Amino acid sequence: MKKTNVLILFSLLLWGCSQSKNNVEARIDDLLSKMTLKEKIGQMNQLTGTGLSTDMTDCIRSGEVGSILNEVDVKTVNELQRIAVEESRLGIPLIFARDVIHGYKTIFPIPLGQAASWNKELVEEGARIAAKEATSVGIRWTFAPMVDVTRDPRWGRIAESCGEDPYLTSVMGAAMVKGFQGNDLSEPRSMGACAKHFAGYGAAESGKDYNTTWIPEIQLRETFLPPFKAALDAGVASFMCSFNDINGVPSSGNEFLNKQILRNEWKYDGLLVSDWASIQQMISHGVCSDLKDAAKKAANACVDMDMMGFAYISHLEELVKSGEISEKQIDEAVRNILRMKFRLGLFDQPYTKEDTTVFYATESLEKAKQAAIEGTILLKNDNNLLPLNDKIKSVAVIGPLSDAPSDQLGTWVFDGEPERSITPLQAIKDTYGSKLKIIAEKGLNYSREISEDGIKKSVEAAKKSDVVLLFVGEEAILSGEAHCRADISLPGAQSKLLSELKKTGKPVVLIVMAGRPLTIEKEVNQADGVLYAFHGGTMAGPALIDLIFGKAVPSGKLPITIPRMVGQIPIYYSHKMTGRPAENICLIDNIPVGAPQTSLGNTSFHLDAGDSPLFPFGYGLSYTTFEYSKPTLSKNTISEGDSIIVECSIKNTGKLDGKEVVQLYVRDLVGSLARPIRELKGFEKIFIKAGETKKVSFTLKPKYLAFWIADMTKKAEPGKFEVWISNDSQTGVPVKFELK
Ligand code: BGC
């Protein structure tokens, strides 16, 4: 096509977009002009489903509700929608919402496990499948992705996060948004996504859910906000407030966050919904005297919709009448809500065509399995025990997670069905039942069990087998919302179970299925091989068995640091250097009795844990090996408007084909503020055949080097930098360049 034709086409497209935008805004104006104040406030009210109860149907008829969550019976959904469209005065459709977090029926790995794949295309496909399944029963709005960065594995919701890093979370969050929303939000199989929880929720003190946070603005902007901005740039349809207060101000009443940043700086014109009763909870926070006060604070802080808080529906009308809230403010909120309804195409196509044939489609199950494979991390593989080879004739399948259909689904699976889960035990029987002697002996019935009664039998099973596959971890109920732990070691008698099995002298492969990183240093030392699987979803079993027997090669990398001990938390790769970086580490058992105070060198480490994690961010082994060349730079200096190409060759030096996650890190050597010792700035997951070499290149631009400085502007400061291309956050050879 000629250049001029392309230009004309592009201009036509732009014109078309702005026309349809104008059209939507005109339709919103028209509706608003017809709405009573009561009807406007009704749109701002979100209720949980109560079927076809009279309370609910009356509310809909009289226009007192704008959205319903947790209604998943499609016939009920359509009937409620019919009442809204045909029997309410203005016929405004409802939006039906649900927490579709890592799958609707076909459950994918928990988000932390999906992030461990570092495969954004796969993550996007997972969200697309979730959207196809969920929209088939009428859910057009999901409360996902959760893009809260967190560095605290005690926090139960770490399971729902993409880990500790703002960049990785941004990429994964944006991929989920694209997957949920598809190419066209108005298409009936697309679902509006929701970037939550805005903001800082992952910084809850002591990893205790809903707890207070203290976040300096610089850290807020540098660490916690970028994934939200990335979700916005990906076109996310909605945002949700977080429960926590930041520096004393709960998010649902936080004008700085919601007005200054979200609306004014980022120009967000979508819907901001509160979290469940989070407006009401400003009373418990102790910042509002009563529900009316809470309604006023939330409305002033630009929160458009009140999820199950009953503050808006009960008090906004009197607040407008008394002049404490202007009707203009209400109109703004209603505009945002209606805009989302228009964007979802609900005015044109309010009803759902029931189609449950999309549940558990073969391709969806295959993708879920692929996600579970790529989201599993090989942490240790002594003597190349894995993959198991033909010499293995008998296998003991042990551990509370070896056959726990419900637990392998993980947290937040309202609609997942354990009876559709394929467990590791089932999978090994299905695939190798006729070839291998499989002795299954759980040892412990569930992860917290402290009774050691079953251990003896599992030891007997181990003695009769060539290898032990020990599936340990956490039940699903030990992670997720409000499921935080202060001790994140293996619960119950699982560690004891491992020690007893180890005594048999049989090689032990430890497979950890958990909602968070666990402190398993002792267990890792004991095991011969370790796979960290998180909660892998419906297809966790077949995925793990393929990995164990080598039908699949591990390629997952840690999206979060694994600490040695809970007392190291927060421990994350991108920390600051300190004035006395750790050196000459002398651990507690090596301190001579009576040693003088200054004999330990006075550097930054813990006497009992040293200064390193058990496994760093970005870490993960493969069954093959990759050799990285020293990165080369296209030039050694850059200036504004310029870029540098950083390039590296990666050779698969092993005998198997495999995928590798190639990671790009940068360090600003001297800044006006202390800078992290490394920051992830890019990554690529590539497939390399055995013996083959592939080149990977990244483009570095000055804007990637920018950071928030003391005067709250974001700038890249001239000076020297180091760049790495490496296979985790601790290895690699740095190369220097300068920003002029
Ligand atoms: C959670 C949200 C969730 C909402 C609706 C709240 O308790 O914090 O993440 O979307 O409930 O279920």
Tab-separated table of N, CA and C and ligand atoms in Angstrom, residues 69-70 98-99 101 143-144 146 157 160 196-197 201 210 240-241 243 275-276 307 412 414 481, ligand 1:
chain	number	residue	atom	x	y	z
A	69	LEU	N	-22.512	-8.344	41.945
A	69	LEU	CA	-21.405	-9.293	41.916
A	69	LEU	C	-21.856	-10.644	42.454
A	70	ASN	N	-21.133	-11.649	42.031
A	70	ASN	CA	-21.323	-13.014	42.534
A	70	ASN	C	-22.645	-13.667	42.145
A	98	ARG	N	-17.486	-10.655	39.052
A	98	ARG	CA	-17.058	-11.828	39.816
A	98	ARG	C	-15.536	-11.806	39.922
A	99	ASP	N	-15.022	-12.432	40.960
A	99	ASP	CA	-13.566	-12.592	41.052
A	99	ASP	C	-13.142	-13.794	40.212
A	101	ILE	N	-10.080	-14.980	38.967
A	101	ILE	CA	-8.705	-14.549	39.238
A	101	ILE	C	-7.672	-15.343	38.432
A	143	PHE	N	-12.716	-8.959	38.776
A	143	PHE	CA	-11.884	-8.175	39.691
A	143	PHE	C	-10.454	-8.703	39.643
A	144	ALA	N	-9.839	-8.586	38.532
A	144	ALA	CA	-8.467	-9.019	38.319
A	144	ALA	C	-7.937	-8.210	37.135
A	146	MET	N	-4.787	-8.585	40.065
A	146	MET	CA	-4.235	-7.926	41.238
A	146	MET	C	-2.789	-7.585	40.898
A	157	ARG	N	-2.047	-12.850	50.367
A	157	ARG	CA	-2.418	-12.468	49.012
A	157	ARG	C	-1.233	-12.424	48.062
A	160	GLU	N	-1.836	-14.211	44.966
A	160	GLU	CA	-2.638	-13.562	43.936
A	160	GLU	C	-1.826	-12.505	43.191
A	196	LYS	N	-6.292	-3.942	40.600
A	196	LYS	CA	-6.525	-3.796	42.045
A	196	LYS	C	-5.261	-4.171	42.788
A	197	HIS	N	-5.092	-3.737	44.005
A	197	HIS	CA	-5.939	-2.850	44.787
A	197	HIS	C	-5.166	-1.549	44.905
A	201	TYR	N	-1.356	-2.019	48.876
A	201	TYR	CA	-1.903	-3.087	49.730
A	201	TYR	C	-0.828	-4.129	50.095
A	210	TYR	N	-4.879	-6.439	55.442
A	210	TYR	CA	-5.616	-5.203	55.743
A	210	TYR	C	-4.816	-4.248	56.626
A	240	MET	N	-9.807	-0.795	41.327
A	240	MET	CA	-10.440	-1.018	42.629
A	240	MET	C	-9.562	-0.436	43.732
A	241	CYS	N	-10.207	0.204	44.705
A	241	CYS	CA	-9.471	0.751	45.855
A	241	CYS	C	-8.948	-0.397	46.718
A	243	PHE	N	-7.914	-1.919	50.631
A	243	PHE	CA	-8.475	-1.826	51.981
A	243	PHE	C	-7.616	-0.980	52.929
A	275	ASP	N	-13.397	-1.439	47.415
A	275	ASP	CA	-13.366	-2.867	47.715
A	275	ASP	C	-14.584	-3.161	48.599
A	276	TRP	N	-14.782	-4.427	48.886
A	276	TRP	CA	-15.987	-4.870	49.601
A	276	TRP	C	-16.116	-4.109	50.932
A	307	MET	N	-18.979	-0.846	46.650
A	307	MET	CA	-19.229	-2.288	46.666
A	307	MET	C	-19.670	-2.706	48.070
A	412	TRP	N	-8.805	-18.400	45.734
A	412	TRP	CA	-9.651	-17.652	44.785
A	412	TRP	C	-10.134	-18.499	43.622
A	414	PHE	N	-13.640	-19.572	43.228
A	414	PHE	CA	-15.054	-19.727	43.569
A	414	PHE	C	-15.732	-20.756	42.667
A	481	GLU	N	-6.709	-14.163	50.537
A	481	GLU	CA	-7.145	-13.035	51.356
A	481	GLU	C	-7.343	-13.444	52.810
B	1	BGC	C1	-11.251	-8.479	47.953
B	1	BGC	C2	-11.277	-8.091	46.503
B	1	BGC	C3	-12.412	-8.767	45.804
B	1	BGC	C4	-13.700	-8.410	46.505
B	1	BGC	C5	-14.935	-8.981	45.855
B	1	BGC	C6	-12.601	-8.324	48.621
B	1	BGC	O1	-12.631	-8.881	49.873
B	1	BGC	O2	-10.285	-7.725	48.619
B	1	BGC	O3	-10.042	-8.387	45.915
B	1	BGC	O4	-12.428	-8.432	44.457
B	1	BGC	O5	-13.643	-8.880	47.831
B	1	BGC	O6	-15.049	-10.337	46.036
